[in-house]
Amino acid sequence: DDTESEEDDDAKDSNEESEEESGSGSGDDDSSSDEENGGGITETNKFDDAKISTKKQTKVESDDSENDGERDSSEDSESVDEGDGGKEVVGTSLVNKEKSPAKKKESSDDDDDDSESLSSDDKEDEQESDEENMLEVERQSRLIDAEMQEEQEEAELELRRTITQQTAVFHLPTPEELQEDENRVVPPSELRARIEDILEVLADFKVRREPGRSRSEYIERLGQDMAELFGYLQELVDYFLSMFGPNECFEFLEASDKPRPLVVRVNTLKARRKDLAASLMKRGVRLDPLAPWSKVGLKIYESTVPIGATPEYLAGHYMLQSAASMCPVMALGPQPGDRVLDMSAAPGGKTSYISQLMKNKGVVIANDLKAERQKATVANLHRLGVRNVVTCCYDGRKIGGQLRNSFDRILLDAPCSGLGVISRDPSVKVQRTIPDVQRCAHLQKELLLAAIDALNHKSKKGGGYMVYSTCSVAVAENEEVVNYLLSKRDVKLVETGLDFGKPGFTRFEHKRFHPSLALTRRFYPHVHNMDGFYVAKIQKLSDKRKGEEDKKTEGQEGATNDEEMSGTVEIEKVAVVDDEKIKHDKKKKKKSNAKVSKPRRIKINGM
């Protein structure tokens, strides 16, 4: 039977081959005929060829499967006919059959992975083709949608973060935990994180505070952490906390550690700002105008050459000067022909600016206590081409007595503790104490009284004005000093003419100052990106001295009272004497009346 079936299969194969040959021959004839007719292969011929090829593939696959089945059956029969050896063969065949489905599964998994990868690649290709076919508007809209989705996700994350922060309660370290921290170096990142947590608690103290803890405990811990983080003395940080709120104090300390922008002032006696800016930009300097309130300032961002050694600097076209130190001179407003006194002039930045505004007309007296400092003043004045300045070295506290009513305008940039220029002098953090601030305040009061005495309130040039300024933010050196002057001299505060800056304090802790101190101006590094500065403009009204006048009036009132008392006593004595005289005269009249007799009538004859 097997042989017969094989013969039948061979016959079928031969018949199929012959049919294929005949079909191919007919196809060749058809193609040749088509070519002769000028056409090509028609669509029907292509379709027939495709059918034939598929039939061949199916027939070949069926024949192979039948042959494989016959071989397997023959092998199984052989294994059954054999003995013990046949059993082993059967076992192996069974094992192979068991393994075959696992192989099929693995192959199917691989096929699935390949199909998935192909599908993903196809999707990417489709997306790329879609993007290529998109209009520009569609692309932009897709980008906008993606950005909006990212923003929404970020907003949700931020909302969750804020919710967790607001609901969480910050644990303030206990004294035991702080003692443990003393034995180790606390990293700055940990200190900063704790400061930020305390600030958040103080912002919403009722909700965020830890039970049983007071606000003073949080403030105390905050001051200690800030003093350790920024390297200040504890008493200075406590003083700043009393001046500012917790958040503003942290911003002030942080800004005081950052350098201020480099600023130069154009010397209009020798150059114009436009020309100077052009020449500096040619040397690789990046700069901008300082601010709308200044017509002579330039802010330097970057420079390839030293700003203090350029040919323009050596020629006196500009002066290195901070933005804050220009404000007192602008508030003073000197006019050409005035007689001006700069009581603390070194190193000459403000003095040269005064002469620049006066256009080298009039007289400027540049005074400073130390002759060594005046060397720099003289050098700068010569370099800048200033010709109307006289330098001298006197104690400013005695100028009021020596040169009384001698000047139209006076500038007093008083020596101070330097709590506003910590970025330029970091040693202030550990060298200045509250007693030092109080000593500076005492000296400033003496200088301010002497300056008022030297000011001429009867000036015909519209004078009688002075400006008091310091490079400190301490209330003891600013508002308290000016308030003391108001109580000692006949003066008043006027507008500084500066459109920016914060108003001065009218109250500090338990102290209350004159309401006109709101006309003074304060400048802060964290608000104006300038050095900490204070400016007050004062007008002298008369030469009266309020303290001495009060004593004189009290003495005069006492004298008049004594005179009145003595006069009343004398009047009483005179009145008593007069009464006695009147009584005595009355008695005398009575006696005289008693002795005088009536005149007798004389009878004359004939009458």
XYZ file of C-alpha atoms in Angstrom:
607
model
C 0.000 0.000 0.000
C 2.768 2.380 0.827
C 4.402 1.808 -2.494
C 1.147 2.345 -4.323
C 0.468 5.588 -2.529
C 3.944 6.779 -3.279
C 3.508 5.949 -6.954
C 0.227 7.836 -6.996
C 1.892 10.858 -5.439
C 4.677 10.743 -7.988
C 2.156 10.609 -10.767
C 0.298 13.592 -9.372
C 3.504 15.561 -9.085
C 4.451 14.774 -12.662
C 1.034 15.854 -13.897
C 1.267 19.092 -11.972
C 4.711 19.804 -13.351
C 3.481 19.224 -16.852
C 0.557 21.549 -16.231
C 2.884 24.180 -14.879
C 5.147 23.892 -17.902
C 2.175 24.173 -20.188
C 0.888 27.134 -18.215
C 4.251 28.798 -18.256
C 4.490 28.132 -21.947
C 1.081 29.585 -22.535
C 2.028 32.501 -20.320
C 5.108 33.064 -22.381
C 3.044 32.930 -25.530
C 0.537 35.326 -24.062
C 3.240 37.687 -22.932
C 4.895 37.554 -26.315
C 1.589 38.197 -28.000
C 0.905 41.048 -25.662
C 4.308 42.533 -26.305
C 3.729 42.282 -30.015
C 0.401 44.055 -29.643
C 2.174 46.880 -27.755
C 0.510 46.293 -24.351
C 2.104 44.781 -21.220
C 0.998 42.156 -18.792
C -2.680 42.751 -18.128
C -4.192 42.848 -14.694
C -6.001 39.543 -15.263
C -2.752 37.737 -16.088
C -1.173 39.115 -12.901
C -4.113 37.921 -10.861
C -3.908 34.412 -12.430
C -0.187 34.176 -11.759
C -0.755 35.108 -8.129
C -3.417 32.371 -7.814
C -1.147 29.775 -9.336
C 1.745 30.662 -6.996
C -0.498 30.392 -3.931
C -1.814 27.005 -5.080
C 1.732 25.736 -5.503
C 2.669 26.859 -1.994
C -0.379 25.174 -0.438
C 0.187 21.926 -2.306
C 3.849 21.776 -1.366
C 3.022 22.419 2.289
C 0.341 19.688 2.311
C 2.709 17.191 0.693
C 5.395 17.964 3.236
C 2.963 17.547 6.104
C 1.738 14.179 4.741
C 5.284 12.908 4.331
C 6.134 14.016 7.862
C 3.045 12.212 9.204
C 3.912 8.975 7.399
C 7.465 9.108 8.688
C 6.273 9.666 12.275
C 3.829 6.758 12.045
C 6.503 4.454 10.621
C 8.905 5.448 13.394
C 6.249 4.799 16.031
C 5.460 1.377 14.611
C 9.141 0.469 14.550
C 9.540 1.561 18.159
C 6.564 -0.565 19.235
C 7.865 -3.666 17.442
C 11.185 -3.478 19.189
C 11.680 -4.589 22.828
C 13.070 -2.693 25.759
C 15.078 -0.585 23.429
C 11.867 0.402 21.721
C 10.428 1.693 24.962
C 13.316 4.084 25.356
C 12.682 5.419 21.886
C 9.024 5.893 22.708
C 9.984 7.821 25.837
C 12.239 10.098 23.898
C 9.580 10.715 21.306
C 7.076 11.556 24.026
C 9.505 13.949 25.627
C 10.076 15.593 22.288
C 6.322 15.882 21.809
C 6.002 17.478 25.244
C 8.749 19.928 24.456
C 7.294 20.835 21.108
C 4.328 22.876 22.499
C 6.699 24.896 24.727
C 8.814 25.701 21.718
C 5.679 26.701 19.900
C 4.719 29.028 22.762
C 8.180 30.621 22.795
C 8.045 31.104 19.056
C 4.575 32.595 19.375
C 5.801 35.000 22.099
C 8.707 36.059 19.918
C 6.314 36.604 17.059
C 4.108 38.744 19.317
C 7.088 40.841 20.440
C 8.172 41.296 16.864
C 4.662 42.274 15.888
C 4.457 44.754 18.786
C 7.816 46.310 17.884
C 6.745 46.492 14.283
C 3.443 48.068 15.303
C 5.206 50.664 17.498
C 7.629 51.444 14.690
C 4.725 51.739 12.349
C 3.003 54.132 14.750
C 6.123 56.265 15.036
C 6.453 56.322 11.280
C 2.821 57.300 11.010
C 3.295 60.095 13.575
C 6.348 61.392 11.751
C 4.505 61.321 8.482
C 1.561 63.091 10.135
C 3.868 65.769 11.550
C 5.437 66.252 8.144
C 2.019 66.656 6.580
C 0.882 69.090 9.344
C 0.556 72.776 8.881
C 2.629 75.148 10.984
C -0.462 76.238 12.899
C -1.257 72.646 13.841
C 2.275 72.076 15.066
C 2.170 75.180 17.215
C -1.209 74.190 18.626
C 0.161 70.762 19.555
C 3.152 72.373 21.265
C 0.856 74.709 23.175
C -1.303 71.784 24.275
C 1.761 69.890 25.481
C 2.992 72.932 27.427
C -0.421 73.417 29.004
C -0.483 69.797 30.067
C 2.956 70.106 31.649
C 1.874 73.269 33.469
C -1.207 71.510 34.805
C 0.904 68.633 36.096
C 3.352 71.043 37.741
C 0.472 72.987 39.288
C -0.987 69.798 40.742
C 2.387 68.835 42.202
C 2.855 72.285 43.679
C -0.646 72.232 45.126
C 0.029 68.889 46.807
C 3.335 70.197 48.121
C 1.765 73.336 49.559
C -1.008 71.311 51.154
C 1.503 69.038 52.839
C 3.590 72.017 53.974
C 0.616 73.884 55.388
C -0.806 70.928 57.193
C 2.557 69.758 58.558
C 3.683 71.027 61.974
C 7.323 72.105 62.312
C 9.112 70.654 65.311
C 11.165 73.290 67.108
C 14.383 71.774 68.490
C 14.417 71.188 72.226
C 17.325 72.275 74.482
C 18.591 68.687 74.557
C 18.656 68.527 70.772
C 20.430 71.864 70.627
C 23.105 70.606 73.015
C 23.702 67.703 70.660
C 24.063 70.175 67.782
C 26.748 72.050 69.708
C 28.983 68.995 69.557
C 28.817 68.881 65.751
C 29.156 71.303 62.863
C 25.691 72.034 61.504
C 25.861 72.338 57.695
C 24.582 75.607 56.167
C 21.932 73.759 54.166
C 20.390 72.420 57.357
C 20.445 75.868 58.981
C 18.829 77.459 55.937
C 16.121 74.787 55.822
C 15.343 75.319 59.503
C 15.201 79.100 59.026
C 12.746 78.705 56.147
C 10.581 76.352 58.225
C 10.481 78.828 61.114
C 9.554 81.656 58.748
C 6.677 79.575 57.388
C 5.455 78.897 60.914
C 5.633 82.590 61.851
C 3.686 83.504 58.699
C 0.692 81.472 59.967
C 1.521 81.096 63.627
C -1.891 80.049 64.955
C -2.178 77.095 62.593
C 1.450 75.997 62.173
C 2.894 76.466 65.636
C 3.804 73.551 67.842
C 1.575 73.163 70.936
C 3.122 74.661 74.049
C 5.602 76.881 72.167
C 5.452 80.695 72.211
C 6.313 83.125 69.439
C 9.324 84.445 71.342
C 10.872 80.975 71.304
C 10.602 80.794 67.542
C 12.070 84.305 67.171
C 14.943 83.465 69.483
C 15.742 80.274 67.565
C 15.489 82.161 64.272
C 17.940 84.840 65.443
C 20.469 82.262 66.593
C 20.288 80.327 63.319
C 20.634 83.473 61.205
C 23.588 84.683 63.279
C 25.306 81.331 62.765
C 24.454 81.095 59.072
C 25.588 84.617 58.079
C 28.363 85.041 60.675
C 26.980 87.996 62.684
C 27.154 88.848 66.334
C 23.971 87.788 68.073
C 23.188 91.295 69.332
C 23.302 92.737 65.809
C 20.858 90.128 64.493
C 18.521 90.828 67.432
C 18.706 94.555 66.625
C 17.819 93.917 62.973
C 14.926 91.687 64.033
C 13.585 94.546 66.140
C 13.793 96.872 63.104
C 12.422 94.523 60.425
C 10.024 91.635 60.389
C 11.436 88.078 60.357
C 11.114 87.650 56.575
C 12.517 91.094 55.771
C 15.380 90.618 58.205
C 16.348 87.381 56.465
C 16.212 89.133 53.074
C 18.344 92.027 54.403
C 21.040 89.717 55.781
C 21.078 87.665 52.599
C 21.340 90.762 50.373
C 24.087 92.250 52.546
C 26.323 89.300 51.645
C 25.944 89.904 47.898
C 28.146 92.504 46.154
C 26.495 95.646 44.853
C 26.746 96.599 41.158
C 29.773 98.636 40.134
C 28.712 102.232 39.425
C 30.652 105.176 37.988
C 29.679 108.861 37.953
C 30.447 110.822 34.813
C 32.389 114.041 35.415
C 30.443 116.573 33.353
C 33.248 119.093 33.806
C 35.275 117.069 31.290
C 32.979 114.613 29.458
C 29.429 113.679 28.551
C 27.776 110.423 29.526
C 27.021 109.404 25.954
C 30.612 109.877 24.787
C 32.061 108.152 27.839
C 29.750 105.148 27.409
C 30.767 104.809 23.753
C 34.480 104.908 24.564
C 34.143 102.351 27.372
C 32.094 99.995 25.193
C 34.884 100.053 22.629
C 37.184 98.739 25.355
C 34.902 95.741 25.991
C 32.839 97.142 28.877
C 29.179 96.159 29.163
C 27.199 98.963 30.800
C 23.801 100.621 31.093
C 22.467 103.915 32.475
C 22.157 103.707 36.245
C 18.514 104.698 36.726
C 15.973 107.286 35.554
C 16.700 109.440 38.618
C 20.389 109.908 37.695
C 21.711 111.672 34.598
C 25.382 111.003 35.310
C 25.461 107.391 36.574
C 26.556 104.284 34.639
C 26.154 100.717 35.847
C 28.989 98.349 34.883
C 28.072 94.680 34.326
C 31.269 93.265 32.854
C 34.653 94.594 31.835
C 37.735 93.125 30.199
C 39.910 95.950 31.567
C 40.246 97.373 35.107
C 37.711 100.168 35.471
C 40.015 102.076 37.819
C 42.945 102.110 35.383
C 41.520 103.086 32.001
C 42.799 106.192 30.157
C 39.373 107.768 30.690
C 39.637 107.274 34.448
C 43.153 108.693 34.583
C 42.005 111.672 32.505
C 39.273 112.392 35.059
C 36.255 111.615 32.886
C 34.553 109.606 35.630
C 34.683 108.745 39.324
C 34.031 105.418 41.002
C 31.117 106.149 43.321
C 28.249 104.064 44.700
C 24.701 104.901 43.694
C 23.629 105.561 47.281
C 26.351 108.156 47.909
C 25.029 110.292 45.042
C 21.671 110.753 46.775
C 22.805 113.189 49.550
C 24.359 115.587 47.004
C 21.243 115.439 44.846
C 19.107 116.210 47.894
C 21.373 119.146 48.842
C 20.995 120.732 45.386
C 23.919 123.212 45.442
C 23.711 126.146 43.028
C 26.520 127.991 41.209
C 27.917 130.744 43.406
C 26.925 129.142 46.737
C 29.217 128.837 49.713
C 29.099 125.158 50.700
C 30.683 123.188 53.527
C 31.391 119.450 53.329
C 32.117 118.571 56.951
C 33.409 115.038 56.293
C 34.830 115.219 52.772
C 37.403 112.413 52.326
C 38.003 110.808 49.840
C 36.296 113.524 47.771
C 33.508 111.746 45.882
C 30.681 113.921 47.213
C 32.843 117.058 47.199
C 33.653 116.667 43.503
C 29.982 116.023 42.726
C 29.056 119.279 44.547
C 31.596 121.209 42.455
C 30.301 119.507 39.334
C 26.738 120.694 40.061
C 28.080 124.194 40.860
C 30.010 124.206 37.545
C 33.208 125.216 39.340
C 31.599 128.455 40.539
C 31.340 129.523 44.143
C 33.341 128.060 47.040
C 33.374 124.587 48.581
C 35.125 123.985 51.909
C 36.172 120.333 52.129
C 36.890 119.526 55.762
C 38.033 116.283 57.348
C 39.508 115.479 60.728
C 42.427 113.354 59.482
C 45.053 114.904 57.211
C 46.053 111.497 55.798
C 42.588 111.026 54.332
C 42.711 114.411 52.693
C 45.582 113.261 50.452
C 43.159 111.123 48.480
C 40.708 114.038 48.361
C 43.293 116.394 46.856
C 44.417 113.779 44.311
C 40.847 113.139 43.108
C 40.067 116.850 42.885
C 43.136 117.499 40.717
C 42.348 114.501 38.467
C 38.722 115.593 38.001
C 39.617 119.225 37.204
C 37.886 120.795 40.225
C 39.053 124.361 40.917
C 36.691 125.865 43.510
C 37.504 123.675 46.543
C 39.523 124.542 49.653
C 40.603 121.609 51.815
C 41.173 121.862 55.568
C 41.493 119.647 58.637
C 39.442 120.790 61.642
C 37.376 119.144 64.298
C 33.850 119.387 62.961
C 32.425 119.820 66.462
C 34.175 123.221 66.761
C 33.288 124.617 63.330
C 29.937 125.863 64.570
C 31.590 128.171 67.068
C 34.396 129.293 64.772
C 32.371 129.874 61.571
C 28.912 130.772 62.813
C 26.337 131.624 60.106
C 28.963 131.357 57.355
C 27.584 128.877 54.782
C 24.600 128.733 52.461
C 24.455 124.923 52.362
C 26.141 122.195 54.401
C 26.571 118.484 53.759
C 27.238 116.249 56.755
C 27.955 112.658 55.752
C 28.608 111.694 59.346
C 30.992 108.928 60.431
C 28.898 105.892 61.381
C 28.999 102.205 62.246
C 28.731 101.084 58.582
C 25.809 98.712 59.093
C 24.580 99.538 55.576
C 27.774 98.668 53.670
C 28.461 95.194 55.041
C 28.915 93.850 51.501
C 32.008 96.088 51.135
C 33.309 95.567 54.684
C 32.325 92.135 56.097
C 34.369 92.804 59.260
C 31.420 94.876 60.517
C 29.593 91.603 61.262
C 31.875 90.742 64.143
C 33.496 94.079 65.084
C 30.464 96.336 65.629
C 28.439 96.125 68.804
C 25.433 98.056 70.107
C 27.646 100.223 72.395
C 29.677 101.175 69.281
C 26.460 102.280 67.585
C 25.538 104.410 70.595
C 28.992 106.065 70.654
C 28.650 106.916 66.961
C 25.207 108.386 67.634
C 26.626 110.672 70.352
C 29.324 111.985 67.970
C 26.736 112.515 65.228
C 24.565 114.645 67.506
C 27.508 116.920 68.301
C 28.441 117.298 64.627
C 24.848 118.004 63.628
C 24.434 120.792 66.201
C 27.712 122.378 65.056
C 26.615 122.200 61.406
C 23.333 123.982 62.176
C 25.201 126.726 64.011
C 27.500 127.248 60.992
C 24.516 127.479 58.607
C 23.248 130.912 57.571
C 19.447 131.010 57.591
C 19.437 134.585 56.169
C 21.197 133.600 52.969
C 20.092 135.709 50.010
C 20.750 132.813 47.596
C 17.930 130.644 48.840
C 20.177 128.799 51.282
C 19.774 127.815 54.876
C 19.587 124.076 53.999
C 21.706 121.163 55.111
C 21.657 117.410 54.452
C 22.444 114.802 57.060
C 23.328 111.317 55.779
C 24.855 108.081 57.055
C 25.766 104.717 55.551
C 23.991 102.899 58.376
C 20.484 101.488 58.784
C 20.425 101.759 62.593
C 17.611 103.892 64.012
C 19.904 105.117 66.788
C 22.185 106.777 64.204
C 19.453 108.215 61.998
C 15.967 109.060 63.289
C 17.032 109.442 66.902
C 19.808 111.913 65.962
C 17.513 114.048 63.778
C 14.772 113.973 66.409
C 17.310 115.222 68.959
C 18.184 118.128 66.647
C 14.510 119.100 66.336
C 14.325 119.396 70.108
C 17.485 121.566 70.363
C 17.398 124.001 67.411
C 14.814 126.023 65.517
C 14.792 123.830 62.375
C 12.342 121.768 60.346
C 12.518 118.822 57.967
C 11.681 119.315 54.283
C 11.291 117.057 51.256
C 14.521 115.509 50.024
C 13.490 115.672 46.362
C 14.203 111.946 45.915
C 11.317 110.041 44.340
C 12.470 106.644 45.567
C 13.432 105.194 48.924
C 11.385 104.230 51.957
C 10.191 106.862 54.464
C 11.951 107.157 57.813
C 10.590 105.673 61.026
C 8.219 107.719 63.165
C 8.199 105.101 65.910
C 10.585 102.385 67.000
C 9.828 99.973 69.835
C 8.589 102.179 72.708
C 10.000 105.416 71.210
C 7.929 107.981 69.318
C 9.528 110.513 66.977
C 8.360 113.721 65.337
C 5.863 113.020 62.506
C 7.949 115.023 60.016
C 10.621 112.282 60.101
C 8.506 110.510 57.505
C 9.989 113.026 55.016
C 13.431 111.448 55.386
C 14.498 108.599 53.111
C 15.944 105.144 53.731
C 17.661 102.889 51.184
C 18.111 99.137 51.643
C 20.192 96.541 49.759
C 17.321 94.020 49.587
C 14.841 96.597 48.234
C 16.809 99.027 46.030
C 19.940 96.936 45.310
C 21.990 99.766 46.814
C 24.063 100.247 49.936
C 22.101 100.871 53.114
C 21.792 104.658 53.413
C 19.835 107.387 55.217
C 19.172 110.934 53.933
C 17.478 113.843 55.757
C 17.157 117.444 54.477
C 16.896 120.160 57.151
C 16.067 123.866 56.902
C 17.281 126.327 59.531
C 14.625 128.859 60.588
C 16.501 131.025 63.106
C 19.413 131.125 65.523
C 17.238 130.279 68.499
C 18.297 127.470 70.741
C 15.347 125.742 72.265
C 17.116 124.260 75.248
C 18.851 127.456 76.305
C 15.759 129.576 75.657
C 13.731 127.397 77.950
C 16.274 127.904 80.711
C 16.312 131.693 80.117
C 12.543 131.901 80.113
C 12.417 129.892 83.293
C 14.989 132.262 84.891
C 13.105 135.326 83.708
C 9.834 133.968 84.977
C 11.447 133.266 88.355
C 12.866 136.802 88.536
C 9.564 138.377 87.624
C 7.848 136.287 90.214
C 10.328 137.447 92.841
C 9.893 141.046 91.781
C 6.150 140.717 91.876
C 6.295 139.182 95.320
C 8.581 141.923 96.593
C 6.381 144.560 94.983
C 3.277 143.205 96.655
C 5.042 143.248 100.002
C 6.076 146.867 99.533
C 2.594 147.790 98.396
C 1.157 146.159 101.485
C 3.608 148.090 103.682
C 2.697 151.388 101.984
C -0.957 150.574 102.384
C -0.491 149.938 106.103
C 1.398 153.223 106.518
C -1.285 155.097 104.653
C -3.988 153.604 106.807
C -2.160 154.662 109.958
C -1.733 158.201 108.615
C -5.410 158.450 107.795
C -6.383 157.325 111.274
C -3.966 159.840 112.880
C -5.269 162.678 110.744
C -8.818 161.854 111.715
C -7.906 161.986 115.415
C -6.199 165.361 114.958
C -9.265 166.766 113.209
C -11.479 165.646 116.034
C -9.279 167.375 118.659
C -9.049 170.579 116.651
C -12.768 170.716 116.259
C -13.278 170.401 119.962
C -11.005 173.370 120.834
C -12.274 175.815 118.179
C -15.105 177.985 119.557
C -17.823 179.585 117.560
C -17.290 183.196 116.595
C -19.172 185.744 118.689
C -21.618 188.092 117.128
C -20.701 191.730 117.523
C -23.515 194.287 117.730
C -22.722 197.338 115.811
C -24.548 200.511 116.613
C -27.030 201.525 113.994
C -27.650 198.089 112.703
